[in-house]
JSON list of C-alpha atoms in Angstrom, two decimals:
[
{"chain": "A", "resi": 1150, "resn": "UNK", "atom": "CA", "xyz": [44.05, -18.04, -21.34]},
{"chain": "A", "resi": 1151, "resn": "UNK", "atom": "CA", "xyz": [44.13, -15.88, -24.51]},
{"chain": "A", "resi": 1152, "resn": "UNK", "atom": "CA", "xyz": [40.54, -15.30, -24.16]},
{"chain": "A", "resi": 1153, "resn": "UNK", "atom": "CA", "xyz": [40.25, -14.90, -20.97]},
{"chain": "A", "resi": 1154, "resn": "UNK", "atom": "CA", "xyz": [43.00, -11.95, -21.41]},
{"chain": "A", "resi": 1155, "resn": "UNK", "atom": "CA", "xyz": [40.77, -10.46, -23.98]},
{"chain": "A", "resi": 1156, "resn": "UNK", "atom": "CA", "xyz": [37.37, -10.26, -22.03]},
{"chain": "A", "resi": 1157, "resn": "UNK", "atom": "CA", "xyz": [39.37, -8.93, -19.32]},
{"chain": "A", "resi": 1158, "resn": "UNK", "atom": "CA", "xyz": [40.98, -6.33, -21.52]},
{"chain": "A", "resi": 1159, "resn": "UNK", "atom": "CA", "xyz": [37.57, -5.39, -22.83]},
{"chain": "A", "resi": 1160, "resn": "UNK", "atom": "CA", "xyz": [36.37, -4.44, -19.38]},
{"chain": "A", "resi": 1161, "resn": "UNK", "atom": "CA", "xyz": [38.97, -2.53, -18.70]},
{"chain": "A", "resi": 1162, "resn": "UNK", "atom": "CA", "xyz": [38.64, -0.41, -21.60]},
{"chain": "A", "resi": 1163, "resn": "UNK", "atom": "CA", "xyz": [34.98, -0.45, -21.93]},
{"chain": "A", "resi": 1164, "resn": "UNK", "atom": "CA", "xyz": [35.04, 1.39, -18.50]},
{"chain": "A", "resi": 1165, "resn": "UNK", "atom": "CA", "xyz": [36.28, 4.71, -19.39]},
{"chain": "A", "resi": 1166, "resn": "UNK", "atom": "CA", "xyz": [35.83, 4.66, -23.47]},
{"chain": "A", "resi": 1167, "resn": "UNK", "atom": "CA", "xyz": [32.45, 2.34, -22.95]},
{"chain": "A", "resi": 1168, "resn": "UNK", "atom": "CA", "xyz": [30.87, -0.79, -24.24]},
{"chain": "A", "resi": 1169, "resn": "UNK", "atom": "CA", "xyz": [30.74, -0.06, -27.58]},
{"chain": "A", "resi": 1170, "resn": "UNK", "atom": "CA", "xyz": [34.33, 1.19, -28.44]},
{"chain": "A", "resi": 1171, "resn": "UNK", "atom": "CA", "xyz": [35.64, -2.03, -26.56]},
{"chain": "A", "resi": 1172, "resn": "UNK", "atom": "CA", "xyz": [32.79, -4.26, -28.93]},
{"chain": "A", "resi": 1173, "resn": "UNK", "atom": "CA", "xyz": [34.40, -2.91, -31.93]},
{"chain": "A", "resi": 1174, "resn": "UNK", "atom": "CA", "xyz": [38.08, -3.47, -30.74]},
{"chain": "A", "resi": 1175, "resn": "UNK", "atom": "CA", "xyz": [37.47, -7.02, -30.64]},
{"chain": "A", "resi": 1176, "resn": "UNK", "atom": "CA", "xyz": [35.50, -7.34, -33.06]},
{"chain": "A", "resi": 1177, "resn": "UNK", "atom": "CA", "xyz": [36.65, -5.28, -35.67]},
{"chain": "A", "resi": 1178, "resn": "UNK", "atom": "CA", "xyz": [35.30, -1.93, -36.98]},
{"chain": "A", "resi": 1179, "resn": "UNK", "atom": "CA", "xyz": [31.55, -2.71, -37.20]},
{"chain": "A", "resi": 1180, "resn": "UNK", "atom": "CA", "xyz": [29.11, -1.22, -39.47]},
{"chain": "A", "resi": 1181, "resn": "UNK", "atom": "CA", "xyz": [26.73, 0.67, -36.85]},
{"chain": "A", "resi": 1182, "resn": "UNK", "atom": "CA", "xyz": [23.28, 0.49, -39.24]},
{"chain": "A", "resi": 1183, "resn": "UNK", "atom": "CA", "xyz": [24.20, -3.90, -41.01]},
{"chain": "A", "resi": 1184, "resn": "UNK", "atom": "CA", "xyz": [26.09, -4.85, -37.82]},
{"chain": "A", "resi": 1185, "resn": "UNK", "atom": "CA", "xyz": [28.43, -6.26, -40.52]},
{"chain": "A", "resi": 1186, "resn": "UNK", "atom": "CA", "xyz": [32.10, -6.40, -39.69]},
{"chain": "A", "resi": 1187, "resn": "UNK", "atom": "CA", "xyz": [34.15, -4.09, -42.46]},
{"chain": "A", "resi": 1188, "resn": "UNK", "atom": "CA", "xyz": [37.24, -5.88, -43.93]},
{"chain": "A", "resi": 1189, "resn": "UNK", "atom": "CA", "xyz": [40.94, -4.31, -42.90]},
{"chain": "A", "resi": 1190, "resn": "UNK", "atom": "CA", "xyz": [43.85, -5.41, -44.47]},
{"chain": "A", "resi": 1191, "resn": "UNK", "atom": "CA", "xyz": [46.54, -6.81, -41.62]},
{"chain": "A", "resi": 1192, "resn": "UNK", "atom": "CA", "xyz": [49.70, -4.47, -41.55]},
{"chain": "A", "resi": 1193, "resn": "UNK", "atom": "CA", "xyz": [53.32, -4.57, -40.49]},
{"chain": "A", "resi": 1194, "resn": "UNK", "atom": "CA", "xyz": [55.05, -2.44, -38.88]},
{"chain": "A", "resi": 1195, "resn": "UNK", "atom": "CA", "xyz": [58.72, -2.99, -39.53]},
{"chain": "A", "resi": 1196, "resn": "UNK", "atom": "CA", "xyz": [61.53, -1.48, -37.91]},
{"chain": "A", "resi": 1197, "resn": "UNK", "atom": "CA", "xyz": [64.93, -2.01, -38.52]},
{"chain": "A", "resi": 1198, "resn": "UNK", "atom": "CA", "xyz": [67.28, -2.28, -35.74]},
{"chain": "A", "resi": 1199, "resn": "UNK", "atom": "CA", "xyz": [71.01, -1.77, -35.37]},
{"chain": "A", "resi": 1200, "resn": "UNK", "atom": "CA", "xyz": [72.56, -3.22, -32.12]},
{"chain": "A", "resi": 1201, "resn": "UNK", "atom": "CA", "xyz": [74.67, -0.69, -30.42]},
{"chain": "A", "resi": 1202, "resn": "UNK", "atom": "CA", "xyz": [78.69, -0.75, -29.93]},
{"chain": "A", "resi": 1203, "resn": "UNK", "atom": "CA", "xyz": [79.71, -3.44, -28.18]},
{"chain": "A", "resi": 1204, "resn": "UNK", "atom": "CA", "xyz": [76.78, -5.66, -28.46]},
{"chain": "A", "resi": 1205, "resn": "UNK", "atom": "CA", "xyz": [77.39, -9.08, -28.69]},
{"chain": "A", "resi": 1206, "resn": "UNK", "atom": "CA", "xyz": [74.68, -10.60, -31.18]},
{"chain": "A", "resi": 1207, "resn": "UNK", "atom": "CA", "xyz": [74.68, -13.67, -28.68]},
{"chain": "A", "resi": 1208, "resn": "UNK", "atom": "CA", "xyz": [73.60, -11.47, -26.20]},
{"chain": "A", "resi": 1209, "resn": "UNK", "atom": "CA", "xyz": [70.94, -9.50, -27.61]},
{"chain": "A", "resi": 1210, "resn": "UNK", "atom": "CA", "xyz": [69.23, -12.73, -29.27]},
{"chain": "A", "resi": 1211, "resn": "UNK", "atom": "CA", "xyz": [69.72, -14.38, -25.82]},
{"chain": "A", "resi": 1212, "resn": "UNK", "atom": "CA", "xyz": [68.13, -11.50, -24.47]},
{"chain": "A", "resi": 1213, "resn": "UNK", "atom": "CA", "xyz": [65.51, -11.02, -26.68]},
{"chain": "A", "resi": 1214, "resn": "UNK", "atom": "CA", "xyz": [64.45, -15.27, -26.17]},
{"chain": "A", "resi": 1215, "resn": "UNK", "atom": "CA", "xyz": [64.58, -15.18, -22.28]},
{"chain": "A", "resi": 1216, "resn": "UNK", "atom": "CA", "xyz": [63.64, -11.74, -21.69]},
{"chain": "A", "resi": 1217, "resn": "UNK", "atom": "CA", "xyz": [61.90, -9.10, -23.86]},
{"chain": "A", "resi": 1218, "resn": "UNK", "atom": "CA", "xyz": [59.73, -12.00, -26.30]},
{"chain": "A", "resi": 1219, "resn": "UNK", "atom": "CA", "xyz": [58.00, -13.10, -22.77]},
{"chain": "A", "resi": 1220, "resn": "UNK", "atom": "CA", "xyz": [56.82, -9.60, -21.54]},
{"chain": "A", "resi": 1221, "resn": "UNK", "atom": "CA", "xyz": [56.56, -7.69, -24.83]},
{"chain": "A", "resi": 1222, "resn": "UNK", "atom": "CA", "xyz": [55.37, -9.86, -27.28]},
{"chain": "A", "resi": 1223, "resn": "UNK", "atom": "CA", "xyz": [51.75, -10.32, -26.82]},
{"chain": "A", "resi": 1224, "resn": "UNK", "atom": "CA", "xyz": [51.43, -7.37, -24.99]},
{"chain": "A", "resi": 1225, "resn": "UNK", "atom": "CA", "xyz": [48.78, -6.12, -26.91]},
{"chain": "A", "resi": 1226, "resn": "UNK", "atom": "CA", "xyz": [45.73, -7.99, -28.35]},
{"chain": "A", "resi": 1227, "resn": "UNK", "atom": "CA", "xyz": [45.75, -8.09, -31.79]},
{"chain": "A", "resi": 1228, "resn": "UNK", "atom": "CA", "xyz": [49.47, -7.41, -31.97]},
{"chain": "A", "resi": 1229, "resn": "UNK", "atom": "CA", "xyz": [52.24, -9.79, -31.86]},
{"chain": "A", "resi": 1230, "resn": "UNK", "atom": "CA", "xyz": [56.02, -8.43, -31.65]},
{"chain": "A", "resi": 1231, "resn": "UNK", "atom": "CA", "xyz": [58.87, -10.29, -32.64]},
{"chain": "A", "resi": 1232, "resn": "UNK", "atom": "CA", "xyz": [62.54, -9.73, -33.51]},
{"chain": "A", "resi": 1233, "resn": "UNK", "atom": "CA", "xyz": [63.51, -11.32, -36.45]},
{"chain": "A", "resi": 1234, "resn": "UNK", "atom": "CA", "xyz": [66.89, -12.01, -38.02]},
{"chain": "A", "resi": 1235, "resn": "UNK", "atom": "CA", "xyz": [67.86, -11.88, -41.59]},
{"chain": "A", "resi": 1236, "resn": "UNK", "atom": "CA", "xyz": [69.18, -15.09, -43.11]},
{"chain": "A", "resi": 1237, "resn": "UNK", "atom": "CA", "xyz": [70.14, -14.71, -46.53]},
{"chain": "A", "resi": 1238, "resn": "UNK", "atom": "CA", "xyz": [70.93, -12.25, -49.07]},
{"chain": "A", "resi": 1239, "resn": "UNK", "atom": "CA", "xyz": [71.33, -8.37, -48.12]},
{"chain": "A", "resi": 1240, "resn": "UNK", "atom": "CA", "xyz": [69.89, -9.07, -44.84]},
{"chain": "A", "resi": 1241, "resn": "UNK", "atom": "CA", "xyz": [72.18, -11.27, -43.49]},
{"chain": "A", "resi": 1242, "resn": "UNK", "atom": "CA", "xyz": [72.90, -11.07, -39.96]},
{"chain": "A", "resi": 1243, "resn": "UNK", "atom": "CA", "xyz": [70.79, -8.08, -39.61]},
{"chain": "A", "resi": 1244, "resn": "UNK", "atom": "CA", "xyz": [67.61, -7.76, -37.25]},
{"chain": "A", "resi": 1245, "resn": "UNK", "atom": "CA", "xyz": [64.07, -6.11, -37.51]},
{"chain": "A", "resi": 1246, "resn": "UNK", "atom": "CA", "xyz": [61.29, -5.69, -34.85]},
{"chain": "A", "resi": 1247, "resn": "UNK", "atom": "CA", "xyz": [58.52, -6.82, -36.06]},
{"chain": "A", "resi": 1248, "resn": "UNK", "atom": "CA", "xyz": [54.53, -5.77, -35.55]},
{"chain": "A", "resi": 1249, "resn": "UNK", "atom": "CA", "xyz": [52.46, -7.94, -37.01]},
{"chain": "A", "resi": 1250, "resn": "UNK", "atom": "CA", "xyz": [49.13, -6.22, -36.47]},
{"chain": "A", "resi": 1251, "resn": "UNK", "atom": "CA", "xyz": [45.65, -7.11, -36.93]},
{"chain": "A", "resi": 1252, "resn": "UNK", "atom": "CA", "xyz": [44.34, -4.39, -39.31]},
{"chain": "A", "resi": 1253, "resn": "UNK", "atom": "CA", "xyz": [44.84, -0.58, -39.84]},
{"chain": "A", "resi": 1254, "resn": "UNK", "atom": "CA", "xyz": [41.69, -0.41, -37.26]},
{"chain": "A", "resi": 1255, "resn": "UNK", "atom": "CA", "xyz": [43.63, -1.88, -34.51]},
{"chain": "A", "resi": 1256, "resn": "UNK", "atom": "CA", "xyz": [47.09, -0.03, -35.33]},
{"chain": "A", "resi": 1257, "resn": "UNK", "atom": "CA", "xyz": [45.04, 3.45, -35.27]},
{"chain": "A", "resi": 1258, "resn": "UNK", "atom": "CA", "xyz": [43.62, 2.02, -31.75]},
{"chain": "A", "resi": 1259, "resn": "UNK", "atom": "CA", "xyz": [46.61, 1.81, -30.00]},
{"chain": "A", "resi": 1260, "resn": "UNK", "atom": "CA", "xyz": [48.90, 4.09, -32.11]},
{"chain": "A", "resi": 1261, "resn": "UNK", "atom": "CA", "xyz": [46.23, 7.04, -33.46]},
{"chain": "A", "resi": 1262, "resn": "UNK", "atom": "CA", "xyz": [49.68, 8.98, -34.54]},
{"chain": "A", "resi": 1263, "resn": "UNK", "atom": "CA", "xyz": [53.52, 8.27, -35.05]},
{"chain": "A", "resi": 1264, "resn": "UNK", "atom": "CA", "xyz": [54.88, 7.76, -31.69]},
{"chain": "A", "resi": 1265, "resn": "UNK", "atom": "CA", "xyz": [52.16, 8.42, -29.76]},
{"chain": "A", "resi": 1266, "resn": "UNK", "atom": "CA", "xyz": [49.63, 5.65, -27.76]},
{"chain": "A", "resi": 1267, "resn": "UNK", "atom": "CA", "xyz": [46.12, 6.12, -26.96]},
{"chain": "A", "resi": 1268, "resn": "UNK", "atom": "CA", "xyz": [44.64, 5.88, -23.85]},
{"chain": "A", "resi": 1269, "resn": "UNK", "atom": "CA", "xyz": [44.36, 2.36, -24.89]},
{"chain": "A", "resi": 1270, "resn": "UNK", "atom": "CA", "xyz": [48.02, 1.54, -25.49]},
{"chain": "A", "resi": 1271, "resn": "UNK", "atom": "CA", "xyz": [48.84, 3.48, -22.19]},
{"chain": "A", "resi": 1272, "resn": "UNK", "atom": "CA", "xyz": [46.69, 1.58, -20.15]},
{"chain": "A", "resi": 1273, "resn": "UNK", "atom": "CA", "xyz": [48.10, -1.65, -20.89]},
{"chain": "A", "resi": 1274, "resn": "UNK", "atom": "CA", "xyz": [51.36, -0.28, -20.65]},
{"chain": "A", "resi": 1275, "resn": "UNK", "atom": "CA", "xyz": [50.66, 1.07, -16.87]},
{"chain": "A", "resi": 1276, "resn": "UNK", "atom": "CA", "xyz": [49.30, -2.30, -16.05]},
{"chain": "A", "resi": 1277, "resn": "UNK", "atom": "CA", "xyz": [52.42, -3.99, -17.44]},
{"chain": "A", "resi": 1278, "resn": "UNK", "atom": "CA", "xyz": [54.66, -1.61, -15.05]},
{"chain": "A", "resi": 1279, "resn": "UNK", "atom": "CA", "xyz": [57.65, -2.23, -14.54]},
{"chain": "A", "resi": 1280, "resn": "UNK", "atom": "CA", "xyz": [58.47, -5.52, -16.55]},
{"chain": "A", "resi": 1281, "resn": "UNK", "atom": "CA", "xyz": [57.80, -3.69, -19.58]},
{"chain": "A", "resi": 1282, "resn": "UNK", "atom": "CA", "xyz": [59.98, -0.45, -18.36]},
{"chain": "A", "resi": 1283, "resn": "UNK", "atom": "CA", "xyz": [62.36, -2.61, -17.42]},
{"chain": "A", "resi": 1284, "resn": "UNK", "atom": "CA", "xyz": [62.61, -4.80, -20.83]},
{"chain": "A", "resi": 1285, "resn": "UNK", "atom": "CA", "xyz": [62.05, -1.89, -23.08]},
{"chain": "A", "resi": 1286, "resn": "UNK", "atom": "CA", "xyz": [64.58, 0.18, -21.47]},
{"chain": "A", "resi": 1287, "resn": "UNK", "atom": "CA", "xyz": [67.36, -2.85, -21.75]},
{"chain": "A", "resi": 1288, "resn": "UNK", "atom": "CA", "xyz": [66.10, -3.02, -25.56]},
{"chain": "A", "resi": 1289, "resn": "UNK", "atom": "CA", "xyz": [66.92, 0.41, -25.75]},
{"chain": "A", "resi": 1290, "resn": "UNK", "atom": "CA", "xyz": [70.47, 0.08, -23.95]},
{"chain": "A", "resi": 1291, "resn": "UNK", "atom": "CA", "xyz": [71.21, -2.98, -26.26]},
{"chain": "A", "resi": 1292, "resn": "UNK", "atom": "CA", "xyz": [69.61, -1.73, -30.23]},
{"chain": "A", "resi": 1293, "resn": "UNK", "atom": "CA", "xyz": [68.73, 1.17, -31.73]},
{"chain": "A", "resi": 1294, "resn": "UNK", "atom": "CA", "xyz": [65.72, 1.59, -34.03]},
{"chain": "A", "resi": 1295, "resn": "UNK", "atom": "CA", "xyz": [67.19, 2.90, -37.41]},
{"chain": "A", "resi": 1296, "resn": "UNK", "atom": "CA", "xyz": [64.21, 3.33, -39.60]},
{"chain": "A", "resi": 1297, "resn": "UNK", "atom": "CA", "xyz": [60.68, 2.14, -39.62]},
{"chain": "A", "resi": 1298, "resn": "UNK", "atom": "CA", "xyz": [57.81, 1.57, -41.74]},
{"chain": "A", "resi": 1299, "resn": "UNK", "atom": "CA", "xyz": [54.24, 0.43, -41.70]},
{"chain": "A", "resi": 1300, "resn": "UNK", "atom": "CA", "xyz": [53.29, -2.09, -44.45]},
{"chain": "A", "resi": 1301, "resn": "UNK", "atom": "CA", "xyz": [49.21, -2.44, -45.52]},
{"chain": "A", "resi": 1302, "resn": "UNK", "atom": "CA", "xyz": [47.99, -5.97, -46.92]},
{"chain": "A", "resi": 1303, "resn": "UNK", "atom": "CA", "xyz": [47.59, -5.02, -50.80]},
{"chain": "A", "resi": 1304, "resn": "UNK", "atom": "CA", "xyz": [46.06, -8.68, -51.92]},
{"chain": "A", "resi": 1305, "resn": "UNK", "atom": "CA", "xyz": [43.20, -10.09, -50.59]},
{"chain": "A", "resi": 1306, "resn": "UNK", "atom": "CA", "xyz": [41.37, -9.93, -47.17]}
]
């Protein structure tokens, strides 16, 4: 099913940004004259939430389980989201939403600047409708997004 997902995202994009930018989504940024695919460290984005007054921590991890993991969490190809929830040590009982993404090339795809999606992102996003409104919006009415940061793969490929 995954791939199936994939070649039909591919044809979707590859109709208004063509065959080529949709080739080197999937396959990674591609060296035009050796065909050879360059190497991009993965990256995660990760962005630490505070539940809001009056949220019961049952409710948001129920919530998150049931709800927002089946709809937003493979959303995008070559991104998975997840909430995660610290364990042990200063983190204890605290949560972060996780993007575990790909490579740099697939983060600048979707998310070219801060805030902001690309056709791309949009796209998938419009075909979603209005499961993802409706689970990102009770995110929103349930945590807050305190601060954020992206992470780049130092070691290795």
């Amino acid at each position: 099913m995954h791939r199936f997902a994939l070649a039909v995202f591919a044809v979707v994009i590859s109709v208004p940004m063509g065959a080529k930018a949709a080739i080197a989504f999937l396959d990674g940024a591609r060296n035009a004259s050796t065909g050879e695919v360059a190497a991009q460290p993965r990256l995660l984005g990760i962005h630490h939430l505070s539940l809001r007054e009056g949220v019961d921590a049952e409710e948001f991890e129920r919530f998150i389980a049931e709800e927002w993991a089946p709809v937003a969490g493979g959303l995008f190809p070559g991104i998975e989201l997840m909430v995660m929830k610290g364990e042990r040590n200063a983190a204890e009982g605290d949560y972060v939403l996780i993007y575990d993404i790909q490579s740099v090339y697939v983060r600048d795809w979707y998310f070219p600047t801060p805030g902001e999606g690309s056709e791309a992102a949009n796209a998938i996003g419009e075909a979603c409708g209005d499961s993802c409104t409706t689970v990102w919006e009770a995110f929103d009415e349930l945590a807050e997004i305190t601060e954020w940061a992206d992470w780049v793969e130092v070691s290795g490929d």
